[in-house]
Amino acid sequence: MFDIKSEPVSDVSSFSTSFVFAIVPSSSGPPVGYGLAFVMAPSTQFPDAASEHYLGLFNPSNNGDPSNHIFAVEFDTVNGHDDETNFKGNHVGINKNGVRSSASESAEYSDYGSDVKTEVYLDTGDLIQAWIDYDGRSKVVNVTIAPASVIRPTEPLISYPINLTSVLNERMFVGFSASTGKETSFHYISGWSFAINESAPQLDVSQLPPPLKVQSPPPSSPSTFNPLVTVVVPILSAMTLMLILFLASIFRRRLRGENLEEWERDCPHRFSYRDLYKATKGFKDSELIGSGGFGSVYRGVLPSTGCEIAVKKITRNASQGMREFAAEIESLGRLRHKNLVNLQGWCKKQNDLLLVYDYVPNGSLDSLLYHPKDNLVLNWEQRINILKGVAGGLLYLHEEWEQVVIHRDVKPSNILIDISMNARLSDFGLARLYDHDQISHTTSVVGTIGYISPELARTGKASKTTDVFAYGVLILEMACGRRPLESDIFILVDWVMECYEKGRVLDAADPKLNGIYDMVEMEMVLKLGLLCSHYNPESRPSMRQVTRFLNGEDQILAFDPSPYSQITFQSSSGFTQFIPPSSRTSTASFLSSTSIDVGR
């Protein structure tokens, strides 16, 4: 039994489950079993439950009754009770309070990265793996299936919006139910994992037992078929197994002295150290793909699924190691955006702190921009697309998530580029969260020299505008192909400003582009970089305004980057807006006097 509702109790928590099952046909004839179902129910008792289509959960009189408070995902092997939705016998359906499916699809899967669908026959006796994930915030349930030997498909079989608030009680039992007809088929659960507010632990399919072979009864043997046993035993066995696993997990924690810390409650999946050790070949140097002040990043392949991952091994004796570890899990673990790197999970064992991410094959923007393989140069279209992606990720962090997230370390080495050349903002170890109606109270200077805004260096207070400043420096790097600080006398922002004041701003464009770019767009980007890195934080645009500039929805009409300038831009609505003059003094003198070492 689990508490499935979070505070306030009207909200249903997210949950995730993965299991491997087999439906073995009777050897005495064609199978007539009606399949099995993953079930969430308020009790393990189902009075007067019927077999066949009712799956041992319902009967003709209570079928569809909202007071049942039962959520089920059925794996059906015969034509459904309601032919309008269960149109095919070999199908998967999502049910609430009855056997009529709210959503139903033929049992199919696509190979990893492929769009070609292949049918999965549920009643062959082969092992099949299923994944069911419910997002309590978006109110969407995803159901995915595949043969147990196949890597989890990227696209779910069913993605269905459903609000379970009125269906599930505060405390629910979780398990399985199955039913048969006049003849028997046999239902097996070979492996199962379940979790609330995190991804279900992955199953090592290679370690699971195969389903038992069915022996034909002697011809003279009388029938001993008991539908009640066939219905009740699977769900009671599953409930018992779940309770045993839950208690064993608690026991193992106490045995290792690992109490559940506050930040662990809302974190993603916890990996075993053994799996990550195997995945990275023992953290061999040959698998090392990056390093920083807080640790190293290794490429790995999970032995159970064959999926590529990136494992960040944090140095525990670093002064901020544990704090960064907890901060990254707390922030990135709950964030979901196409331009943010996906945190799959974590591992903590004695002095080892490990974070597990999606593997992003093209590496960091820093390496592509300054150390390209085979002298391949990012073209202008790719650079603009990357800038738009980073802007979209920062907009999500600043304005679109449930809290404000300040990244505090925006720079090329913390931006990863995927196979489609899209940007993924990463490394949230310095991130800070606060509510939208509050202000940030951070008072320490963290970040990397060249990307730290003047007010952050003076006061130690990070804000959305300090992220915008760092993004402005990034814009200029992308346009110019030069680092923010290249020597004691070269400062990128000042150099671009000098070019602009001389009326030759395009001289700052990266010569490696060989002039292959839109000149109007290049000028706009250089202006935007100067605007975002303006020394007066009030003169910087928000990330929403930045995205509008990049998408051509707003235009900078008048721009003077001098210390006491007034900046004018016009939005697509026709309204002219003014940004107040700056109160800064000298750019170069300020940066040259900032000598603290906070880079990573």
Coordinates of C-alpha atoms in Angstrom, one line a residue:
M1 CA 0.0 0.0 0.0
F2 CA 1.3 3.4 -0.9
D3 CA 0.4 7.1 -0.3
I4 CA -0.3 8.1 -3.9
K5 CA -1.5 11.6 -3.3
S6 CA 0.8 14.5 -2.4
E7 CA 0.1 17.7 -0.5
P8 CA -2.4 19.1 -1.0
V9 CA -4.2 15.7 -1.0
S10 CA -6.3 16.7 -4.0
D11 CA -3.1 16.2 -6.2
V12 CA -2.1 12.8 -7.4
S13 CA 1.6 12.1 -7.3
S14 CA 3.5 11.1 -10.3
F15 CA 4.3 7.4 -10.5
S16 CA 6.3 5.1 -12.7
T17 CA 6.4 1.3 -13.1
S18 CA 8.2 -1.2 -15.3
F19 CA 7.5 -4.9 -15.4
V20 CA 8.2 -8.0 -17.5
F21 CA 5.4 -10.4 -18.0
A22 CA 4.4 -13.5 -20.1
I23 CA 1.0 -14.9 -21.0
V24 CA 1.6 -18.6 -21.7
P25 CA -1.1 -20.4 -23.7
S26 CA -2.5 -23.7 -22.5
S27 CA -1.0 -26.7 -24.1
S28 CA -4.3 -28.5 -24.4
G29 CA -5.8 -26.1 -27.0
P30 CA -6.0 -22.5 -28.2
P31 CA -5.7 -19.9 -25.4
V32 CA -8.9 -18.3 -24.2
G33 CA -7.4 -16.3 -21.3
Y34 CA -8.5 -12.7 -21.3
G35 CA -5.1 -11.1 -20.5
L36 CA -3.8 -9.4 -17.4
A37 CA -3.8 -5.8 -16.0
F38 CA -1.6 -3.6 -13.9
V39 CA -3.9 -2.3 -11.2
M40 CA -4.1 0.5 -8.6
A41 CA -7.0 -0.2 -6.2
P42 CA -8.1 0.9 -2.7
S43 CA -8.2 -2.7 -1.5
T44 CA -7.1 -6.2 -2.3
Q45 CA -10.6 -7.5 -1.9
F46 CA -12.9 -7.5 -5.0
P47 CA -16.3 -9.0 -3.9
D48 CA -18.2 -10.8 -6.6
A49 CA -15.5 -10.0 -9.2
A50 CA -16.1 -11.8 -12.5
S51 CA -13.7 -13.5 -14.7
E52 CA -13.3 -13.2 -18.5
H53 CA -13.6 -9.6 -19.7
Y54 CA -13.9 -8.3 -16.1
L55 CA -10.3 -9.3 -15.3
G56 CA -11.2 -10.3 -11.7
L57 CA -11.8 -6.6 -10.8
F58 CA -15.4 -5.8 -11.8
N59 CA -18.7 -7.5 -12.3
P60 CA -21.7 -6.5 -14.5
S61 CA -23.4 -4.5 -11.7
N62 CA -20.4 -2.3 -10.7
N63 CA -18.7 -2.0 -14.0
G64 CA -18.0 1.7 -14.6
D65 CA -19.0 2.7 -11.1
P66 CA -16.9 5.8 -10.0
S67 CA -16.9 4.5 -6.5
N68 CA -14.7 1.6 -7.6
H69 CA -11.6 3.9 -7.5
I70 CA -9.7 1.5 -9.7
F71 CA -7.1 2.5 -12.4
A72 CA -5.9 -0.3 -14.7
V73 CA -3.8 -0.7 -17.8
E74 CA -5.0 -3.9 -19.5
F75 CA -3.0 -6.2 -21.8
D76 CA -5.8 -8.0 -23.5
T77 CA -5.6 -11.1 -25.7
V78 CA -9.2 -11.4 -27.0
N79 CA -11.8 -9.0 -28.4
G80 CA -12.7 -6.5 -25.7
H81 CA -15.9 -6.0 -23.8
D82 CA -16.6 -2.8 -25.7
D83 CA -15.9 -3.4 -29.4
E84 CA -15.9 0.4 -30.1
T85 CA -12.7 0.9 -28.1
N86 CA -11.3 -2.5 -27.7
F87 CA -11.4 -3.2 -31.4
K88 CA -8.8 -5.8 -31.6
G89 CA -8.0 -8.8 -29.3
N90 CA -4.3 -8.2 -29.1
H91 CA -4.3 -4.7 -27.6
V92 CA -3.4 -2.5 -24.7
G93 CA -5.9 -0.3 -23.0
I94 CA -6.2 2.4 -20.2
N95 CA -9.2 1.8 -18.0
K96 CA -10.7 3.6 -15.0
N97 CA -13.4 2.1 -12.8
G98 CA -14.5 -0.4 -15.5
V99 CA -13.6 -2.6 -18.4
R100 CA -14.4 0.1 -21.0
S101 CA -11.0 1.5 -22.2
S102 CA -10.6 5.3 -22.3
A103 CA -7.8 4.7 -24.8
S104 CA -6.7 1.6 -26.6
E105 CA -4.1 0.6 -29.2
S106 CA -3.0 -2.5 -30.9
A107 CA 0.0 -4.0 -29.1
E108 CA 2.9 -2.6 -31.1
Y109 CA 6.4 -1.1 -30.6
S110 CA 9.0 0.7 -32.6
D111 CA 12.7 -0.1 -32.5
Y112 CA 14.8 2.5 -30.7
G113 CA 15.1 5.6 -33.0
S114 CA 12.8 4.1 -35.6
D115 CA 9.2 4.9 -36.7
V116 CA 8.4 1.5 -38.1
K117 CA 5.9 -0.3 -35.9
T118 CA 6.0 -4.1 -35.2
E119 CA 3.2 -6.0 -33.6
V120 CA 3.8 -7.7 -30.2
Y121 CA 1.7 -10.8 -29.8
L122 CA 0.8 -10.9 -26.1
D123 CA -0.2 -14.6 -25.8
T124 CA 2.8 -16.4 -27.2
G125 CA 4.5 -17.0 -23.9
D126 CA 7.4 -14.8 -24.8
L127 CA 8.7 -12.3 -22.2
I128 CA 7.3 -8.7 -22.8
Q129 CA 8.3 -5.6 -21.0
A130 CA 5.9 -2.7 -20.2
W131 CA 6.6 0.8 -18.9
I132 CA 3.8 2.9 -17.4
D133 CA 4.5 6.5 -16.4
Y134 CA 2.0 9.0 -15.0
D135 CA 2.9 12.7 -14.7
G136 CA 0.9 14.2 -11.9
R137 CA 1.6 17.7 -13.1
S138 CA 0.7 17.4 -16.8
K139 CA -2.0 14.7 -16.0
V140 CA -0.7 12.4 -18.8
V141 CA -0.1 8.7 -18.7
N142 CA 2.4 7.1 -21.1
V143 CA 2.3 3.3 -21.8
T144 CA 5.2 1.6 -23.7
I145 CA 5.7 -2.0 -24.5
A146 CA 8.3 -4.1 -26.3
P147 CA 9.8 -7.6 -26.3
A148 CA 12.0 -8.0 -23.2
S149 CA 15.0 -8.4 -25.4
V150 CA 14.5 -4.9 -27.0
I151 CA 15.7 -1.6 -25.8
R152 CA 12.9 0.7 -24.6
P153 CA 11.3 2.5 -27.5
T154 CA 11.6 6.3 -27.6
E155 CA 7.9 6.8 -28.3
P156 CA 5.2 5.4 -26.1
L157 CA 2.4 3.2 -27.5
I158 CA -0.2 5.3 -25.8
S159 CA 0.1 8.9 -24.5
Y160 CA -3.2 9.8 -23.0
P161 CA -4.3 12.9 -21.0
I162 CA -6.2 11.6 -17.9
N163 CA -6.8 13.2 -14.5
L164 CA -6.7 10.6 -11.8
T165 CA -7.6 12.9 -9.0
S166 CA -11.1 11.6 -8.7
V167 CA -10.1 8.0 -9.4
L168 CA -7.4 7.3 -6.9
N169 CA -7.7 7.6 -3.1
E170 CA -5.0 8.9 -0.9
R171 CA -3.8 5.3 -0.2
M172 CA -3.8 2.7 -2.9
F173 CA -2.7 -0.9 -3.4
V174 CA -0.6 -1.6 -6.5
G175 CA -0.4 -5.0 -8.2
F176 CA -1.7 -7.1 -11.1
S177 CA -4.9 -9.1 -11.9
A178 CA -5.6 -11.6 -14.6
S179 CA -8.6 -13.8 -15.7
T180 CA -9.4 -16.7 -17.9
G181 CA -12.5 -18.3 -19.5
K182 CA -13.5 -21.9 -19.9
E183 CA -9.9 -22.9 -20.5
T184 CA -6.7 -21.6 -18.9
S185 CA -3.8 -19.6 -20.0
F186 CA -1.0 -18.8 -17.5
H187 CA 0.1 -15.4 -16.5
Y188 CA 3.6 -14.6 -15.1
I189 CA 5.3 -11.5 -13.7
S190 CA 9.0 -12.1 -14.0
G191 CA 10.2 -8.8 -12.8
W192 CA 8.7 -5.6 -11.5
S193 CA 9.7 -2.1 -10.2
F194 CA 7.6 0.8 -9.0
A195 CA 8.3 4.3 -7.8
I196 CA 6.5 7.5 -6.8
N197 CA 7.7 10.9 -7.9
E198 CA 10.7 9.3 -9.7
S199 CA 11.4 6.9 -12.5
A200 CA 11.0 3.2 -11.7
P201 CA 14.3 1.4 -11.3
Q202 CA 15.5 -0.3 -14.5
L203 CA 15.2 -4.1 -14.7
D204 CA 18.1 -6.3 -15.6
V205 CA 16.1 -8.6 -18.0
S206 CA 19.1 -11.0 -18.3
Q207 CA 18.7 -11.9 -14.7
L208 CA 14.9 -12.6 -14.8
P209 CA 13.6 -16.2 -14.8
P210 CA 11.8 -17.5 -17.9
P211 CA 8.1 -18.4 -17.6
L212 CA 7.5 -22.0 -16.7
K213 CA 6.7 -24.5 -19.4
V214 CA 3.2 -25.8 -19.5
Q215 CA 2.7 -29.5 -19.3
S216 CA -0.4 -31.1 -20.9
P217 CA -2.6 -32.9 -18.3
P218 CA -3.3 -36.6 -18.8
P219 CA -6.3 -37.1 -21.1
S220 CA -8.3 -38.9 -18.4
S221 CA -7.7 -36.3 -15.7
P222 CA -10.8 -34.4 -14.6
S223 CA -10.9 -30.7 -15.0
T224 CA -9.6 -28.8 -12.0
F225 CA -10.0 -25.4 -13.4
N226 CA -10.9 -22.8 -10.8
P227 CA -11.4 -19.3 -12.1
L228 CA -11.4 -17.8 -8.7
V229 CA -7.9 -19.2 -8.1
T230 CA -6.7 -17.9 -11.5
V231 CA -8.1 -14.5 -10.7
V232 CA -7.1 -14.0 -7.1
V233 CA -3.7 -15.6 -6.9
P234 CA -1.9 -13.3 -9.3
I235 CA -3.0 -10.1 -7.7
L236 CA -2.4 -11.3 -4.1
S237 CA 1.1 -12.6 -5.1
A238 CA 1.9 -9.3 -6.7
M239 CA 0.7 -7.3 -3.7
T240 CA 2.8 -9.5 -1.4
L241 CA 5.9 -9.1 -3.7
M242 CA 5.5 -5.3 -3.7
L243 CA 5.3 -5.2 0.1
I244 CA 8.4 -7.5 0.4
L245 CA 10.4 -5.3 -2.0
F246 CA 9.3 -2.1 -0.2
L247 CA 10.3 -3.5 3.2
A248 CA 13.6 -4.9 1.8
S249 CA 14.4 -1.5 0.4
I250 CA 14.0 0.2 3.8
F251 CA 16.0 -2.6 5.5
R252 CA 18.9 -2.1 3.0
R253 CA 18.9 1.6 3.6
R254 CA 19.1 1.2 7.3
L255 CA 21.8 -1.5 7.0
R256 CA 23.9 0.9 5.0
G257 CA 23.2 3.8 7.2
E258 CA 21.6 5.7 4.4
N259 CA 18.8 7.8 5.7
L260 CA 16.5 9.4 3.2
E261 CA 17.6 13.0 3.0
E262 CA 15.1 15.8 2.2
W263 CA 16.4 16.5 -1.3
E264 CA 16.0 12.8 -2.2
R265 CA 12.2 12.8 -1.9
D266 CA 11.5 14.5 -5.3
C267 CA 14.6 13.3 -7.2
P268 CA 14.7 11.1 -10.2
H269 CA 15.7 7.4 -10.3
R270 CA 18.5 6.1 -8.2
F271 CA 21.0 3.9 -10.0
S272 CA 23.0 1.1 -8.5
Y273 CA 26.8 1.8 -8.2
R274 CA 27.5 -1.6 -9.8
D275 CA 25.5 -0.7 -13.0
L276 CA 27.3 2.6 -13.4
Y277 CA 30.7 1.0 -12.7
K278 CA 30.1 -1.6 -15.4
A279 CA 28.7 1.1 -17.8
T280 CA 31.8 3.2 -17.6
K281 CA 34.2 0.2 -17.6
G282 CA 35.3 1.0 -14.1
F283 CA 35.5 4.8 -14.8
K284 CA 38.4 4.2 -17.2
D285 CA 40.3 7.1 -18.6
S286 CA 39.3 6.0 -22.1
E287 CA 35.7 6.7 -21.3
L288 CA 36.5 10.2 -19.9
I289 CA 34.7 12.9 -22.0
G290 CA 35.1 16.0 -19.8
S291 CA 36.2 17.4 -16.5
G292 CA 35.7 20.4 -14.3
G293 CA 36.4 21.8 -10.9
F294 CA 33.9 19.5 -9.2
G295 CA 34.6 16.3 -11.0
S296 CA 34.7 14.3 -14.3
V297 CA 32.2 13.1 -16.9
Y298 CA 32.4 9.6 -18.4
R299 CA 30.6 8.0 -21.3
G300 CA 28.9 4.8 -20.5
V301 CA 26.6 2.1 -21.8
L302 CA 24.0 0.6 -19.4
P303 CA 24.5 -3.2 -19.5
S304 CA 20.7 -3.9 -19.0
T305 CA 19.4 -1.7 -21.9
G306 CA 22.4 -0.8 -24.1
C307 CA 21.5 2.9 -23.8
E308 CA 24.3 5.4 -23.8
I309 CA 24.6 7.6 -20.8
A310 CA 26.9 10.3 -19.4
V311 CA 28.0 9.9 -15.8
K312 CA 29.2 12.9 -13.8
K313 CA 31.5 11.8 -10.9
I314 CA 31.6 14.6 -8.4
T315 CA 34.7 15.0 -6.2
R316 CA 33.4 14.5 -2.7
N317 CA 36.3 16.4 -1.1
A318 CA 35.6 19.5 -3.1
S319 CA 34.4 22.2 -0.9
Q320 CA 31.1 22.5 -2.7
G321 CA 30.8 18.9 -3.9
M322 CA 27.9 17.7 -1.8
R323 CA 26.1 21.0 -2.1
E324 CA 26.5 20.9 -5.9
F325 CA 25.3 17.3 -6.0
A326 CA 22.1 18.1 -4.1
A327 CA 21.5 21.3 -6.0
E328 CA 21.8 19.6 -9.4
I329 CA 19.3 16.8 -8.4
E330 CA 16.9 19.3 -6.8
S331 CA 16.8 21.6 -9.8
L332 CA 17.5 19.6 -13.0
G333 CA 15.8 16.4 -11.7
R334 CA 12.4 18.0 -12.0
L335 CA 13.0 20.2 -15.1
R336 CA 11.8 19.0 -18.5
H337 CA 12.6 21.1 -21.6
K338 CA 14.0 20.2 -25.0
N339 CA 16.9 22.6 -24.5
L340 CA 18.0 21.3 -21.1
V341 CA 20.0 18.2 -20.7
N342 CA 17.9 15.4 -19.2
L343 CA 19.0 14.1 -15.8
Q344 CA 18.1 10.4 -15.7
G345 CA 19.2 9.7 -12.1
W346 CA 21.9 9.6 -9.5
C347 CA 23.9 7.4 -7.2
K348 CA 25.5 8.0 -3.8
K349 CA 27.8 5.5 -2.3
Q350 CA 30.2 6.4 0.5
N351 CA 32.6 9.0 -1.1
D352 CA 31.2 8.7 -4.6
L353 CA 28.6 11.1 -5.8
L354 CA 27.3 10.3 -9.4
L355 CA 24.8 12.0 -11.7
V356 CA 23.5 10.2 -14.8
Y357 CA 22.5 12.2 -17.9
D358 CA 21.4 11.5 -21.4
Y359 CA 24.5 11.1 -23.5
V360 CA 24.8 14.0 -26.0
P361 CA 27.0 12.8 -28.8
N362 CA 28.4 16.1 -30.2
G363 CA 29.9 17.2 -27.0
S364 CA 30.1 20.8 -25.7
L365 CA 29.7 24.0 -27.7
D366 CA 33.1 25.0 -26.4
S367 CA 34.8 22.1 -28.2
L368 CA 32.9 22.7 -31.4
L369 CA 33.6 26.4 -31.4
Y370 CA 37.3 26.4 -30.4
H371 CA 38.5 22.8 -30.9
P372 CA 36.5 21.4 -33.8
K373 CA 37.3 17.9 -35.1
D374 CA 38.6 17.7 -38.7
N375 CA 38.5 21.6 -38.7
L376 CA 34.8 21.6 -39.2
V377 CA 33.5 25.1 -38.5
L378 CA 30.0 25.8 -37.2
N379 CA 28.1 27.7 -39.9
W380 CA 26.0 30.8 -39.3
E381 CA 22.7 29.0 -39.5
Q382 CA 23.9 26.4 -36.9
R383 CA 25.1 29.2 -34.6
I384 CA 21.8 31.1 -34.7
N385 CA 19.9 27.9 -34.0
I386 CA 22.1 27.2 -31.0
L387 CA 21.6 30.7 -29.6
K388 CA 17.8 30.3 -30.0
G389 CA 18.0 27.0 -28.2
V390 CA 19.9 28.4 -25.2
A391 CA 17.6 31.4 -25.1
G392 CA 14.6 29.0 -25.0
G393 CA 16.1 27.0 -22.2
L394 CA 16.9 30.1 -20.1
L395 CA 13.4 31.5 -20.8
Y396 CA 11.9 28.3 -19.4
L397 CA 14.1 28.5 -16.3
H398 CA 13.4 32.2 -15.6
E399 CA 9.7 32.4 -16.5
E400 CA 8.0 29.2 -17.5
W401 CA 8.7 26.7 -14.8
E402 CA 7.0 26.6 -11.4
Q403 CA 9.9 28.4 -9.7
V404 CA 12.6 30.8 -11.0
V405 CA 15.8 28.9 -11.7
I406 CA 19.0 31.0 -11.9
H407 CA 21.7 28.9 -13.7
R408 CA 24.7 31.1 -12.6
D409 CA 27.2 29.5 -15.0
V410 CA 26.1 30.0 -18.6
K411 CA 29.1 29.4 -20.9
P412 CA 30.0 27.3 -24.0
S413 CA 31.4 24.4 -22.0
N414 CA 28.1 24.0 -20.2
I415 CA 26.1 23.8 -23.4
L416 CA 25.9 20.4 -25.1
I417 CA 25.0 19.9 -28.7
D418 CA 22.9 16.9 -29.7
I419 CA 22.9 14.9 -32.9
S420 CA 20.6 17.4 -34.6
M421 CA 22.8 20.3 -33.6
N422 CA 20.3 21.6 -31.0
A423 CA 21.6 23.1 -27.8
R424 CA 21.1 21.5 -24.4
L425 CA 22.0 23.7 -21.3
S426 CA 23.7 21.6 -18.7
D427 CA 25.6 21.7 -15.4
F428 CA 23.2 23.0 -12.8
G429 CA 25.5 22.5 -9.9
L430 CA 25.5 26.3 -9.1
A431 CA 21.8 26.8 -9.9
R432 CA 19.5 28.4 -7.3
L433 CA 15.7 28.3 -7.1
Y434 CA 13.2 30.7 -5.6
D435 CA 9.5 31.5 -6.0
H436 CA 8.3 33.9 -8.7
D437 CA 7.1 36.4 -6.1
Q438 CA 10.4 36.5 -4.3
I439 CA 13.9 37.8 -5.0
S440 CA 17.1 35.9 -5.0
H441 CA 19.1 36.0 -1.7
T442 CA 22.4 34.5 -2.9
T443 CA 25.4 36.4 -1.6
S444 CA 28.4 34.5 -3.0
V445 CA 30.3 35.3 -6.2
V446 CA 30.2 32.1 -8.3
G447 CA 30.6 31.6 -12.0
T448 CA 33.4 32.0 -14.5
I449 CA 35.6 35.0 -15.1
G450 CA 34.4 36.8 -18.3
Y451 CA 30.8 35.8 -17.7
I452 CA 30.3 37.4 -14.3
S453 CA 28.2 40.6 -14.4
P454 CA 29.6 43.7 -12.6
E455 CA 26.8 43.8 -10.0
L456 CA 27.3 40.1 -9.2
A457 CA 31.0 40.8 -8.6
R458 CA 30.2 43.7 -6.4
T459 CA 27.3 42.3 -4.3
G460 CA 27.4 38.5 -4.9
K461 CA 23.6 38.6 -5.7
A462 CA 22.7 36.5 -8.6
S463 CA 19.5 37.2 -10.5
K464 CA 17.8 36.7 -13.9
T465 CA 19.8 39.7 -15.2
T466 CA 23.1 38.1 -14.3
D467 CA 22.2 35.1 -16.4
V468 CA 21.3 37.5 -19.2
F469 CA 24.7 39.1 -18.9
A470 CA 26.5 35.7 -19.3
Y471 CA 24.2 34.9 -22.3
G472 CA 25.2 38.3 -23.9
V473 CA 28.8 37.3 -23.7
L474 CA 27.9 33.9 -25.2
I475 CA 26.2 35.7 -28.1
L476 CA 29.4 37.7 -28.8
E477 CA 31.5 34.5 -28.6
M478 CA 29.3 32.8 -31.2
A479 CA 29.3 35.8 -33.5
C480 CA 33.0 36.6 -33.2
G481 CA 34.6 33.2 -32.6
R482 CA 36.7 34.6 -29.7
R483 CA 36.8 34.0 -26.0
P484 CA 35.6 36.7 -23.6
L485 CA 39.1 37.2 -22.2
E486 CA 42.1 36.3 -24.4
S487 CA 44.8 38.3 -22.7
D488 CA 45.3 40.9 -20.0
I489 CA 44.4 43.6 -22.6
F490 CA 41.7 41.9 -24.7
I491 CA 38.1 42.0 -23.5
L492 CA 35.6 40.8 -26.0
V493 CA 32.7 43.1 -25.0
D494 CA 34.9 46.2 -25.2
W495 CA 36.4 45.2 -28.5
V496 CA 32.9 44.7 -30.1
M497 CA 31.8 48.0 -28.6
E498 CA 34.8 49.8 -30.2
C499 CA 34.0 48.2 -33.6
Y500 CA 30.4 49.4 -33.2
E501 CA 31.3 52.9 -32.2
K502 CA 33.6 53.1 -35.3
G503 CA 30.7 52.1 -37.5
R504 CA 32.4 48.9 -38.4
V505 CA 30.6 46.4 -36.2
L506 CA 30.8 43.6 -38.9
D507 CA 34.5 43.7 -38.5
A508 CA 33.9 41.7 -35.3
A509 CA 32.3 38.8 -37.2
D510 CA 34.2 35.5 -37.0
P511 CA 36.6 35.4 -40.0
K512 CA 36.2 31.6 -40.0
L513 CA 32.7 32.1 -41.4
N514 CA 34.4 33.5 -44.6
G515 CA 31.6 36.2 -44.9
I516 CA 28.9 33.6 -45.4
Y517 CA 26.2 35.0 -43.2
D518 CA 23.2 37.4 -43.4
M519 CA 24.7 40.8 -42.7
V520 CA 21.5 42.3 -41.2
E521 CA 21.2 39.3 -38.9
M522 CA 24.8 39.4 -37.9
E523 CA 24.5 43.1 -37.0
M524 CA 21.4 42.4 -35.0
V525 CA 23.1 39.6 -33.1
L526 CA 26.1 41.7 -32.3
K527 CA 23.8 44.5 -31.0
L528 CA 21.9 42.0 -29.0
G529 CA 25.1 40.7 -27.4
L530 CA 26.1 44.2 -26.4
L531 CA 22.6 44.9 -25.1
C532 CA 22.5 41.7 -23.0
S533 CA 26.0 42.4 -21.6
H534 CA 25.1 46.0 -20.7
Y535 CA 26.7 47.0 -17.4
N536 CA 23.4 48.4 -16.1
P537 CA 21.2 45.4 -15.3
E538 CA 18.1 47.4 -15.8
S539 CA 19.2 48.1 -19.4
R540 CA 19.3 44.4 -20.2
P541 CA 16.3 42.7 -21.9
S542 CA 14.5 39.7 -20.4
M543 CA 15.0 36.3 -21.9
R544 CA 11.5 36.6 -23.4
Q545 CA 12.5 39.8 -25.2
V546 CA 15.7 38.1 -26.3
T547 CA 13.8 35.3 -27.9
R548 CA 11.6 37.9 -29.7
F549 CA 14.7 39.6 -31.1
L550 CA 16.2 36.4 -32.3
N551 CA 12.9 35.3 -33.9
G552 CA 12.5 38.7 -35.7
E553 CA 9.3 39.6 -33.6
D554 CA 10.9 42.7 -32.1
Q555 CA 13.6 45.1 -33.6
I556 CA 16.2 47.3 -32.0
L557 CA 15.5 50.7 -33.5
A558 CA 18.1 52.9 -31.8
F559 CA 21.1 51.6 -29.9
D560 CA 24.0 53.3 -28.3
P561 CA 26.2 51.1 -26.1
S562 CA 27.9 54.1 -24.4
P563 CA 27.9 54.3 -20.6
Y564 CA 24.9 56.7 -20.5
S565 CA 22.9 55.5 -23.4
Q566 CA 19.1 55.1 -23.9
I567 CA 18.1 52.1 -26.0
T568 CA 14.9 52.0 -28.0
F569 CA 13.3 49.0 -29.6
Q570 CA 9.9 48.3 -31.2
S571 CA 7.8 45.3 -30.7
S572 CA 5.6 43.6 -33.3
S573 CA 2.6 45.2 -31.7
G574 CA 3.8 48.6 -32.8
F575 CA 4.6 49.9 -29.3
T576 CA 7.9 51.7 -28.9
Q577 CA 9.8 50.8 -25.6
F578 CA 12.7 52.6 -23.9
I579 CA 15.4 51.2 -21.7
P580 CA 16.8 53.7 -19.3
P581 CA 20.4 55.0 -19.5
S582 CA 23.2 53.1 -17.9
S583 CA 25.0 54.2 -14.7
R584 CA 28.2 52.3 -15.4
T585 CA 31.7 53.8 -15.6
S586 CA 34.4 52.1 -17.4
T587 CA 34.2 48.6 -18.8
A588 CA 37.9 47.8 -19.2
S589 CA 38.9 49.2 -15.8
F590 CA 36.2 47.2 -14.0
L591 CA 37.0 43.9 -15.6
S592 CA 40.8 44.2 -15.2
S593 CA 40.3 44.8 -11.5
T594 CA 38.3 41.6 -11.0
S595 CA 40.9 39.0 -10.3
I596 CA 39.0 36.6 -8.1
D597 CA 39.3 33.0 -9.4
V598 CA 35.8 31.5 -9.5
G599 CA 36.0 29.6 -12.8
R600 CA 35.5 25.9 -12.9

